[in-house]
mmCIF file of C-alpha atoms and ligand atoms in Angstrom:
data_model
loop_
_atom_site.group_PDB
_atom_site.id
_atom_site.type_symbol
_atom_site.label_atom_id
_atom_site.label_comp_id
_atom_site.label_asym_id
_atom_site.label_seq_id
_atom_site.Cartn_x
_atom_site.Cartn_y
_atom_site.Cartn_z
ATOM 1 C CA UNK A 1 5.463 28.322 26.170
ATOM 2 C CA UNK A 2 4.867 30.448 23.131
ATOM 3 C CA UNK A 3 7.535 30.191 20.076
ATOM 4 C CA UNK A 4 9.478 32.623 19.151
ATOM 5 C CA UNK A 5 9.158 33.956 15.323
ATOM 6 C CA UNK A 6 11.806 32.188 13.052
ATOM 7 C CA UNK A 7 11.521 35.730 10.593
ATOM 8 C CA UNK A 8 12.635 34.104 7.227
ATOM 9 C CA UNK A 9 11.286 37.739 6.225
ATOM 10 C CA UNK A 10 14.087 39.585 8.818
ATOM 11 C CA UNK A 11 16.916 37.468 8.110
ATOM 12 C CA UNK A 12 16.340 37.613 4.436
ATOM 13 C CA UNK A 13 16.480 41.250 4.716
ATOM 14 C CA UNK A 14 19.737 40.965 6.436
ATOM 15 C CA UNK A 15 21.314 38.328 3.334
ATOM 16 C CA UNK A 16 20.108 41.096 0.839
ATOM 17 C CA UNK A 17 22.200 43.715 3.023
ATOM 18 C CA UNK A 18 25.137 41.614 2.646
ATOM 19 C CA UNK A 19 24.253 40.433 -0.433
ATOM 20 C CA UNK A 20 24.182 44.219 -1.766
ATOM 21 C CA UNK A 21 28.035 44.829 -0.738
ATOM 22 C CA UNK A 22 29.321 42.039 -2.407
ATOM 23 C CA UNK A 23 27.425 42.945 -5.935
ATOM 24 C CA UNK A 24 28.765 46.266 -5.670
ATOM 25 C CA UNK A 25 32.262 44.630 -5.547
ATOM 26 C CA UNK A 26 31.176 42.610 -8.455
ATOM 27 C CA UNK A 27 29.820 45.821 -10.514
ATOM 28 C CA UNK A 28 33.530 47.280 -9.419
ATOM 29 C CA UNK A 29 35.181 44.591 -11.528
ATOM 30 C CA UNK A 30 32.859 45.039 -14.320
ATOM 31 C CA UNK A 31 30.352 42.005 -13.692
ATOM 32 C CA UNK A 32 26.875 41.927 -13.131
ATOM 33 C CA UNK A 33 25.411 39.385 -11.673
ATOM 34 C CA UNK A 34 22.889 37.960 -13.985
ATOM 35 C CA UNK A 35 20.214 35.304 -13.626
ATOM 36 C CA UNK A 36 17.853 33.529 -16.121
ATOM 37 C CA UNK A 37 14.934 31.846 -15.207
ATOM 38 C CA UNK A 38 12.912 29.545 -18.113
ATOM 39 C CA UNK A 39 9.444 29.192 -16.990
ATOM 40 C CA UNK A 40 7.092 26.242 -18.894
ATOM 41 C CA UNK A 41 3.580 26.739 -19.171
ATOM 42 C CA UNK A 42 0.565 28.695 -17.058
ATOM 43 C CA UNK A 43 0.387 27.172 -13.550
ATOM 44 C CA UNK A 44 -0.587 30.507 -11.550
ATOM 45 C CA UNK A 45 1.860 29.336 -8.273
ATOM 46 C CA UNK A 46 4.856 29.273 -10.633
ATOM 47 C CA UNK A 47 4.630 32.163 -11.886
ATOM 48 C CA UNK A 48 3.574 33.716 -8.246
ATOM 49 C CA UNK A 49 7.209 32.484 -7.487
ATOM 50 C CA UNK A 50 8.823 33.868 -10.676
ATOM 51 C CA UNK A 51 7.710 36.883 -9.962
ATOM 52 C CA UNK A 52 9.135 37.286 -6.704
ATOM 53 C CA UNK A 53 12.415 36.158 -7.899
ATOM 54 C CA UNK A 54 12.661 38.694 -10.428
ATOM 55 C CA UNK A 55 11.557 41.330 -8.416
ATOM 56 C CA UNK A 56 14.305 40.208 -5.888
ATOM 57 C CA UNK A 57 16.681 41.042 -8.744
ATOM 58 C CA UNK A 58 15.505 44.017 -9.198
ATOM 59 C CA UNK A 59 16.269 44.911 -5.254
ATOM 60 C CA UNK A 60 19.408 44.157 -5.949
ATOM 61 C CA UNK A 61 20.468 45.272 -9.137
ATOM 62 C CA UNK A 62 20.377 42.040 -10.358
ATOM 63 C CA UNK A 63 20.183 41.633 -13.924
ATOM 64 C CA UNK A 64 17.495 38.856 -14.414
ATOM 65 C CA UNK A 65 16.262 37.467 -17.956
ATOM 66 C CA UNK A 66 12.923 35.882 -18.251
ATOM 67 C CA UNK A 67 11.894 33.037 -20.595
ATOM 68 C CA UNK A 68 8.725 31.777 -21.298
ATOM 69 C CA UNK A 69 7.628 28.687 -22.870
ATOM 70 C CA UNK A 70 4.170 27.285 -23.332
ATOM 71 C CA UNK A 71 3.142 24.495 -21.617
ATOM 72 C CA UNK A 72 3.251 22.208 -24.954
ATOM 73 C CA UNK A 73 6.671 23.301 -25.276
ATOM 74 C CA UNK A 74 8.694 20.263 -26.597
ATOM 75 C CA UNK A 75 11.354 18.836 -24.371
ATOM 76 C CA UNK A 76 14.000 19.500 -26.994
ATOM 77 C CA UNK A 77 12.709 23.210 -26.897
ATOM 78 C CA UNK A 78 13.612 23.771 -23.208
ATOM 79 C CA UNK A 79 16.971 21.563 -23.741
ATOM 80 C CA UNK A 80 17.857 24.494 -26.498
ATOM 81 C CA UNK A 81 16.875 27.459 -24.084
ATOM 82 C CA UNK A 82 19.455 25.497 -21.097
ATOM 83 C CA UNK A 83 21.947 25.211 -23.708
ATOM 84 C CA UNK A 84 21.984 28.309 -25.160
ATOM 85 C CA UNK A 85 22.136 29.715 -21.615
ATOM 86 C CA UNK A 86 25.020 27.740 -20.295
ATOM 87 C CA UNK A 87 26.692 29.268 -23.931
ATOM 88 C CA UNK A 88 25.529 32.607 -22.832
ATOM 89 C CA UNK A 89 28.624 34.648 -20.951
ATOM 90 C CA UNK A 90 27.862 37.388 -18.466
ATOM 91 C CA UNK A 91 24.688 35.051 -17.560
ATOM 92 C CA UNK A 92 25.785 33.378 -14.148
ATOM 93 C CA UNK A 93 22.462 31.527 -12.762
ATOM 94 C CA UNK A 94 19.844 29.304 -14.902
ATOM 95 C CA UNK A 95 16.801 28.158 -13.141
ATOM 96 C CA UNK A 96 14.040 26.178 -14.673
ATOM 97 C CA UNK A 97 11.181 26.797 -12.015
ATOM 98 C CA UNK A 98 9.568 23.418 -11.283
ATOM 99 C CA UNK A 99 6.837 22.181 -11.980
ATOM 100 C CA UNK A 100 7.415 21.561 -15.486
ATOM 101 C CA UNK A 101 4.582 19.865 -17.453
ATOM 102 C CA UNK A 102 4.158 15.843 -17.143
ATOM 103 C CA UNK A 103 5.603 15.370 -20.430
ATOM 104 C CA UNK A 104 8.514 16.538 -19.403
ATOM 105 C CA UNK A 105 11.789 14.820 -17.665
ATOM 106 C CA UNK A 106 12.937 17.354 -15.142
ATOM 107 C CA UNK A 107 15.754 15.808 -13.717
ATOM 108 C CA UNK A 108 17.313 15.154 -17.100
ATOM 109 C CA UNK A 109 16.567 18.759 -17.847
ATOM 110 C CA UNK A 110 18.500 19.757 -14.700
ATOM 111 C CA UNK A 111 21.378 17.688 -15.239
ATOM 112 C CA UNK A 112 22.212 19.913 -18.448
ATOM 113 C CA UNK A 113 22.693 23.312 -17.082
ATOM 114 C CA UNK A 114 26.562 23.548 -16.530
ATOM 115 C CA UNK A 115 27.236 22.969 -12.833
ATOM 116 C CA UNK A 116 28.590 26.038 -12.463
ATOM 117 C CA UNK A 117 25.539 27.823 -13.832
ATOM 118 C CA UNK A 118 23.643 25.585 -11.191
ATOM 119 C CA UNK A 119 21.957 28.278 -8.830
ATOM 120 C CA UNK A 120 19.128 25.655 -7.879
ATOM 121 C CA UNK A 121 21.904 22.808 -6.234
ATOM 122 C CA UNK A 122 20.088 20.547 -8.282
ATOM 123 C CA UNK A 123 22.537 19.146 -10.562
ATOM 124 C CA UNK A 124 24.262 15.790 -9.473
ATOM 125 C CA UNK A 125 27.490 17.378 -9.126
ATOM 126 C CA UNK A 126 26.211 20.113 -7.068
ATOM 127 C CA UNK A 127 24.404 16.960 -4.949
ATOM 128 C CA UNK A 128 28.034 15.017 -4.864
ATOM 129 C CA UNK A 129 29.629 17.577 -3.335
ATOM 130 C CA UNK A 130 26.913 17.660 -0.455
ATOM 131 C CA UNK A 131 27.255 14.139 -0.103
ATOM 132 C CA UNK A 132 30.657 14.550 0.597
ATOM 133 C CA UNK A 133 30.455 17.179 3.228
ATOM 134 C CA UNK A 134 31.142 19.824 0.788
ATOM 135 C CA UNK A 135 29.527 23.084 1.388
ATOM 136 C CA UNK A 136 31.053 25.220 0.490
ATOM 137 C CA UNK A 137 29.507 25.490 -3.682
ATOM 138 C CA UNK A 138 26.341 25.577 -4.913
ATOM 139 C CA UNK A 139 23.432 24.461 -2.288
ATOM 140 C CA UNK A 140 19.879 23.700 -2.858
ATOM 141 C CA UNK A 141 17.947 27.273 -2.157
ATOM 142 C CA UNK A 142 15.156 25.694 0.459
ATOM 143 C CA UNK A 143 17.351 23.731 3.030
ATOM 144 C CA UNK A 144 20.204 26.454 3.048
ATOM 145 C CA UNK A 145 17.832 28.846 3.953
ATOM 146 C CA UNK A 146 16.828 27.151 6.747
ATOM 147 C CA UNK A 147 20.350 26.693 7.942
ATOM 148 C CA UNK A 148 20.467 30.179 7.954
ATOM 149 C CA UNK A 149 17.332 31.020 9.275
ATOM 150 C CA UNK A 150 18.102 28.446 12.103
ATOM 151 C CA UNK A 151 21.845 30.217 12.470
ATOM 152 C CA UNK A 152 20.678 34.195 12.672
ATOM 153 C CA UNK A 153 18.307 32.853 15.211
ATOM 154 C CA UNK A 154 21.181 31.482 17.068
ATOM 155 C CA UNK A 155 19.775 27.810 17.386
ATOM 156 C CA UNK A 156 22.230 25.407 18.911
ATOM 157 C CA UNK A 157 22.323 22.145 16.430
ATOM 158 C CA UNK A 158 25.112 20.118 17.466
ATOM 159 C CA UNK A 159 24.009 16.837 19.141
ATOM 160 C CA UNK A 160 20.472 18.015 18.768
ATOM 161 C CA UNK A 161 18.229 14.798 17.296
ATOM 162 C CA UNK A 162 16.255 16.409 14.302
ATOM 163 C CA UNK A 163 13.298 14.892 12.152
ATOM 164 C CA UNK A 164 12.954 15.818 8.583
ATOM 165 C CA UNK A 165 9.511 15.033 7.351
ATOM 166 C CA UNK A 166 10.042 14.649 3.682
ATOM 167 C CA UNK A 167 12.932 12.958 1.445
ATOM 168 C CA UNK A 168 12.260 15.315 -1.881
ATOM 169 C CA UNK A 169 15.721 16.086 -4.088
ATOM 170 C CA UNK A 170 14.414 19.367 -3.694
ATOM 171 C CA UNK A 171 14.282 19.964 0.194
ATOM 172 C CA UNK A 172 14.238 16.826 2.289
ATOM 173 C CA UNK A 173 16.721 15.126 1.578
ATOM 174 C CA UNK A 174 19.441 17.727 1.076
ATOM 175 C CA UNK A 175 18.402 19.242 4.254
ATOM 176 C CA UNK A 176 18.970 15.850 6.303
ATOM 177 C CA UNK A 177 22.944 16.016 4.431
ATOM 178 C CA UNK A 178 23.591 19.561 6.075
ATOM 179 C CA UNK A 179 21.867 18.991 9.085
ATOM 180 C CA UNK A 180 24.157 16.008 9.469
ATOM 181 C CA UNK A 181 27.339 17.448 8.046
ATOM 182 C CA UNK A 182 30.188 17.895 10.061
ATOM 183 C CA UNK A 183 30.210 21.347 11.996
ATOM 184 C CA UNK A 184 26.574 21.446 12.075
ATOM 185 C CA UNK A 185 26.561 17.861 13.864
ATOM 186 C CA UNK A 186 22.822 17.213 14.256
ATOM 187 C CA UNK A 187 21.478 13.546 14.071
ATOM 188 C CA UNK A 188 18.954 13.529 11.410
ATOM 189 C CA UNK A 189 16.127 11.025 11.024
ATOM 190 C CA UNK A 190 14.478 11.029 7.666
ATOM 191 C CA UNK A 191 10.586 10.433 7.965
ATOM 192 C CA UNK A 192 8.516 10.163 4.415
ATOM 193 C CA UNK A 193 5.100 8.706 3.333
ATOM 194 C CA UNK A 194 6.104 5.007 4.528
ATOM 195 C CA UNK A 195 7.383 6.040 7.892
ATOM 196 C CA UNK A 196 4.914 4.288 10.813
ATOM 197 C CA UNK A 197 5.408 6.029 13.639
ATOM 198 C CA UNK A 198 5.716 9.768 12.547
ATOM 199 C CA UNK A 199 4.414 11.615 15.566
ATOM 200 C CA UNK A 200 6.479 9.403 17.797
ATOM 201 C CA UNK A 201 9.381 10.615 15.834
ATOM 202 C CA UNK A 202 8.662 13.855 16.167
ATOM 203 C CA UNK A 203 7.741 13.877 20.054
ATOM 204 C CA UNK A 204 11.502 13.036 20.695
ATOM 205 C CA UNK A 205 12.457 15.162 18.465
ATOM 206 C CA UNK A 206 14.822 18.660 19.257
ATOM 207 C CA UNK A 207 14.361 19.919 15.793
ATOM 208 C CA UNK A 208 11.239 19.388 13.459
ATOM 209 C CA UNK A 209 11.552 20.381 9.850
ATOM 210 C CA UNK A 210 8.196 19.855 7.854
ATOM 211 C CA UNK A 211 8.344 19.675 4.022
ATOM 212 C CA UNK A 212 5.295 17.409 3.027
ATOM 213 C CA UNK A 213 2.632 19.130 1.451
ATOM 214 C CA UNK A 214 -0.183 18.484 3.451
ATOM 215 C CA UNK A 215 -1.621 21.486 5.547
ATOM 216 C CA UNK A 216 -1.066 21.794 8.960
ATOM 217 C CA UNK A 217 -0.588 18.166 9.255
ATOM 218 C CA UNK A 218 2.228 18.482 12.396
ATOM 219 C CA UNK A 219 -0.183 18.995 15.270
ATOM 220 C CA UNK A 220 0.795 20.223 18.828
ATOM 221 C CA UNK A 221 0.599 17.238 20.163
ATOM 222 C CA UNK A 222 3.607 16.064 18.092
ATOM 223 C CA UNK A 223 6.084 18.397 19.396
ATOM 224 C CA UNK A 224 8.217 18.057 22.197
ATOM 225 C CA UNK A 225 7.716 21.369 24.724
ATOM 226 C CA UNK A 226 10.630 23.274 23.860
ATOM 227 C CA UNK A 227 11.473 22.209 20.390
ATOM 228 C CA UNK A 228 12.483 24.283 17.383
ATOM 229 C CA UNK A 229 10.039 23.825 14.574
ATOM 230 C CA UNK A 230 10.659 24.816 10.909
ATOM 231 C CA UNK A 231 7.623 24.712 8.718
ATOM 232 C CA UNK A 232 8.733 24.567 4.892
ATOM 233 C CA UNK A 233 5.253 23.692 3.613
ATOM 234 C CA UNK A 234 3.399 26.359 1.258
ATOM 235 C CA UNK A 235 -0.428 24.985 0.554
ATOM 236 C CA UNK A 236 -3.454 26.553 -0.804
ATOM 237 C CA UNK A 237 -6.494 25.503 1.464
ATOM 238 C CA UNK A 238 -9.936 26.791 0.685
ATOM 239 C CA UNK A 239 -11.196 29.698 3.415
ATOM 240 C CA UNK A 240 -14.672 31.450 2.600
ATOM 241 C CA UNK A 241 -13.657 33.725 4.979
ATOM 242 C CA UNK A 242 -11.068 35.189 2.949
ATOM 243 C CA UNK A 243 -12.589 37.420 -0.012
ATOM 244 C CA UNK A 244 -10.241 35.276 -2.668
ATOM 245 C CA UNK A 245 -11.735 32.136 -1.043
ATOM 246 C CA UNK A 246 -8.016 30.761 0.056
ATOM 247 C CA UNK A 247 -5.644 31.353 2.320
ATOM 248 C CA UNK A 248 -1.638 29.878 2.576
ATOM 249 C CA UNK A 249 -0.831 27.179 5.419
ATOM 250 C CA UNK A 250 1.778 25.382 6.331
ATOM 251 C CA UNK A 251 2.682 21.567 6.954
ATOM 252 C CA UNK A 252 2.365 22.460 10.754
ATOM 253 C CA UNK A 253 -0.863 23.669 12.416
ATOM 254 C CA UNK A 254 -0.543 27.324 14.485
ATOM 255 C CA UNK A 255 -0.840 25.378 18.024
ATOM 256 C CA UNK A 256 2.730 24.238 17.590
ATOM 257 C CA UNK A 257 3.251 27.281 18.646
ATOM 258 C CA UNK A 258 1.956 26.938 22.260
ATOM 259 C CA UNK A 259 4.694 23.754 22.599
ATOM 260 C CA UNK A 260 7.946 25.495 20.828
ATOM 261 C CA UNK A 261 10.703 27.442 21.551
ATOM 262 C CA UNK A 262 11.069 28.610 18.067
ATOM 263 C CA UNK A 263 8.572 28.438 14.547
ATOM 264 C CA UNK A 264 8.730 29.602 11.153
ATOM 265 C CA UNK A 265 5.576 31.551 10.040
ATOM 266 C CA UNK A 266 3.937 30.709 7.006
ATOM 267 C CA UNK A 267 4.214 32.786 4.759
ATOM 268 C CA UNK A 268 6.983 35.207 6.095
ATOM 269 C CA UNK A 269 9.223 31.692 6.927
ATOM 270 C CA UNK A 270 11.582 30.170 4.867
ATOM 271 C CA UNK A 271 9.910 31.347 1.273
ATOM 272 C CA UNK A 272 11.464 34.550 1.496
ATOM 273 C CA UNK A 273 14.959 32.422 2.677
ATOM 274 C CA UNK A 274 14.567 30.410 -0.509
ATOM 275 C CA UNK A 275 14.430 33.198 -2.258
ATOM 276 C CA UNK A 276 17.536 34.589 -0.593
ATOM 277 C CA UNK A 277 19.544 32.033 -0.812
ATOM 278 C CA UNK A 278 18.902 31.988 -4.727
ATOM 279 C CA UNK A 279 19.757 35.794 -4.856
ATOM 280 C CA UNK A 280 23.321 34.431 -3.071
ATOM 281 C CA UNK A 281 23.996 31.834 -5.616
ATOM 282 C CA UNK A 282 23.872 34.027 -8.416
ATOM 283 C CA UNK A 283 26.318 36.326 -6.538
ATOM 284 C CA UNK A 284 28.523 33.415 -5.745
ATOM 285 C CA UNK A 285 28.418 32.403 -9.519
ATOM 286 C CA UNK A 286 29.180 35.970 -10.438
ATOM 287 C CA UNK A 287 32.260 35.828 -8.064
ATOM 288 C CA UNK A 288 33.423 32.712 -9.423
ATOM 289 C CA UNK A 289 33.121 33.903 -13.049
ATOM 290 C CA UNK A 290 35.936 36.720 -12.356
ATOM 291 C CA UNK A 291 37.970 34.158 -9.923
ATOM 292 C CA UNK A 292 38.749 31.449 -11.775
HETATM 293 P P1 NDP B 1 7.384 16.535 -2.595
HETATM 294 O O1 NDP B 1 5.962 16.233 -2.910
HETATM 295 O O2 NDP B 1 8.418 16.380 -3.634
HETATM 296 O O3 NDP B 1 7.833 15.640 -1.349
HETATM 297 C C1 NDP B 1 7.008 15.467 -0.249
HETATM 298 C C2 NDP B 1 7.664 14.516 0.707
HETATM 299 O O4 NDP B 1 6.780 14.322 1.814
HETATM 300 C C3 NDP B 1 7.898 13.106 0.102
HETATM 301 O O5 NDP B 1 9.182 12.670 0.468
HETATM 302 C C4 NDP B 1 6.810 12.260 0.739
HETATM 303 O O6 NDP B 1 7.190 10.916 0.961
HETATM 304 C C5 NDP B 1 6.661 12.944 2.086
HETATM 305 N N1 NDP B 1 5.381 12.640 2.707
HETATM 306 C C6 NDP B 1 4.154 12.592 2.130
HETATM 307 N N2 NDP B 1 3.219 12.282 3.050
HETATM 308 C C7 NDP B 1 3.865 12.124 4.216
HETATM 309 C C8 NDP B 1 3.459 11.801 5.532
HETATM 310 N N3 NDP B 1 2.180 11.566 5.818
HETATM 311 N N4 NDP B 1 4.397 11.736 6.507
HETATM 312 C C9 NDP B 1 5.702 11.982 6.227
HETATM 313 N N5 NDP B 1 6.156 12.307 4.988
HETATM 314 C C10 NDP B 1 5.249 12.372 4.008
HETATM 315 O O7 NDP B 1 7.369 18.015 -2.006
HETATM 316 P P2 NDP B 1 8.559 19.083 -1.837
HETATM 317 O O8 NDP B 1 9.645 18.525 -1.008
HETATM 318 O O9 NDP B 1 8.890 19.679 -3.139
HETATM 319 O O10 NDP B 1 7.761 20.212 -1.015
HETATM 320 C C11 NDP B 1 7.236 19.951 0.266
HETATM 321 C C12 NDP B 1 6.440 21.168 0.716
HETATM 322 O O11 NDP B 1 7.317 22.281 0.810
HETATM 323 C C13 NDP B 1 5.318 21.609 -0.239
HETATM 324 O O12 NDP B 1 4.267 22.158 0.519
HETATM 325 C C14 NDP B 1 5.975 22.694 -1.058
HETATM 326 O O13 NDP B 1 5.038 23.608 -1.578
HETATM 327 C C15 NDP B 1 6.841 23.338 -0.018
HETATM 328 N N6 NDP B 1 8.005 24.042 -0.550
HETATM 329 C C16 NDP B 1 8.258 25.264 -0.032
HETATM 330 C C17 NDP B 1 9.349 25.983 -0.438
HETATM 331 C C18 NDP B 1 9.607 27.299 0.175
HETATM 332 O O14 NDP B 1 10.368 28.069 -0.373
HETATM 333 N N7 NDP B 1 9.020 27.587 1.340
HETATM 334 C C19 NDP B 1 10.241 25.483 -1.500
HETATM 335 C C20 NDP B 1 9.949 24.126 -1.919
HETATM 336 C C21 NDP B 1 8.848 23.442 -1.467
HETATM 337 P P3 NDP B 1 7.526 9.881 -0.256
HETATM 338 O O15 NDP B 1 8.916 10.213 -0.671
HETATM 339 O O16 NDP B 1 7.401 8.551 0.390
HETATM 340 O O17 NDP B 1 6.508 10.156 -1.317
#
């Protein structure tokens, strides 16, 4: 078997399409979407990702404000930026792009931008409302845009068994809540670094979802013929083949593709979802701020 192409790339294209209708309804009422993004200190990746956020924005005729703070920022100082943000009207999304430096506490910096503000699904009450089964608000960027990705594709998930590899706030866990919620009606199994019998896991496994962190650590061998693998990892491995001296891999290693029925390309996967799905929060927020 050789696995289909899960195009993050293509079906983020599509959400953009859509996503382009509904800010022109937005610009009809007066309201354009707007989206800040506070960035702390110089590590290159970050601002890699930054930069394709904002020029997503610009795509869309987005407005998008940039803030920079050096990387021995004070805590307090990014605490004033979020609050003067959530303060800030016609300004619908706030993202603080992770990492932030080790002095910092992230998650008490994400727990002050106002909820509705929340583009990132980060906050606890954006969380909550996945635990309950909620999805309908604001949902972390990464796993959404899988459930997308995995939707446009039109990949079956109810009753499938699925293995997450990874239990982050960020993608792991949230993505084991909508894989499980009702409607989408997988049965999710949660591996992380303690898990014993990982590969065993994933053998039985309909759907694989990879968000480690360790290159092309999923090998063929893993995978059930036939399954649907998402890869969500983004590492920098050293190539001297390469003129820069690095290339991009992913948490699972190309042969996978010789076993599934579907995988996600890294990049060209679910970086560009991400991405969308961030673009369709800020809409959302924009919606809400003339609805309510
Ligand atoms: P974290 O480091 O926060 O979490 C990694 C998770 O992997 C942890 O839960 C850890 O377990 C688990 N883990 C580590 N080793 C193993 C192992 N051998 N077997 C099973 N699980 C293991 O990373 P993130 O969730 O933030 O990111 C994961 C990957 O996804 C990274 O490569 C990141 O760059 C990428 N990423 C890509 C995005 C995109 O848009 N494509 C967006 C966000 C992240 P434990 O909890 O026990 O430590």
């Amino acid at each position: 078997m050789v696995a289909q192409r899960l195009d993050g790339k293509a079906c983020a294209a599509e959400v953009e399409e859509e996503l382009l209708i509904r800010i022109t309804a937005c610009k009809e009422k007066g309201i354009k979407p707007h989206l800040a993004v506070i960035i702390v200190g110089d590590d290159p990746a970050s601002h890699v990702y930054v930069g394709s956020k904002v020029r997503a924005c610009e795509r869309l005729g987005i407005q998008s404000t940039h803030i920079e703070l050096s990387a021995d920022s004070t805590e307090e100082q990014v605490r004033d930026a979020i609050f003067s943000l959530n303060e800030q009207t016609g300004l619908h999304g706030i993202l603080v792009q992770s990492p932030l430096p080790n002095h910092m506490d992230e998650e008490a910096l994400t727990d002050l931008i106002d909820p509705v503000k929340d583009v990132d699904g980060f906050h606890p009450q954006n969380l909550g409302r996945l635990v309950q089964g909620r999805l309908d608000g604001m949902l972390p960027c990464t796993p959404s845009g899988v459930m997308r990705m995995l939707s446009w594709a039109g990949i079956e998930t109810e009753g499938k068994t699925a293995v997450i590899l990874g239990r982050s706030r960020i993608v792991g866990m949230p993505q084991s809540l909508l894989l499980g919620a009702k409607g989408i009606d997988s049965t999710v199994t949660v591996a992380h670094s303690r898990t014993k019998n990982t590969a065993d896991l994933c053998a039985n496994a309909d759907i694989v979802i990879a968000a480690v962190g360790r290159p092309e650590m999923v090998t063929a061998d893993w995978i059930k013929e036939g399954a649907v693998v998402v890869d969500v990892g983004i590492n920098r491995v050293d190539d001297s083949t390469r003129e820069r001296g690095w290339r991009l891999a992913g948490d699972v290693h190309p042969d996978v593709a010789s076993k599934a029925s579907w995988l996600s390309p890294v990049p060209g996967g679910v970086g560009p979802m991400t991405i969308a799905m961030l673009m369709e929060n800020t809409v959302r927020a924009a919606e809400q701020s003339y609805t309510v």
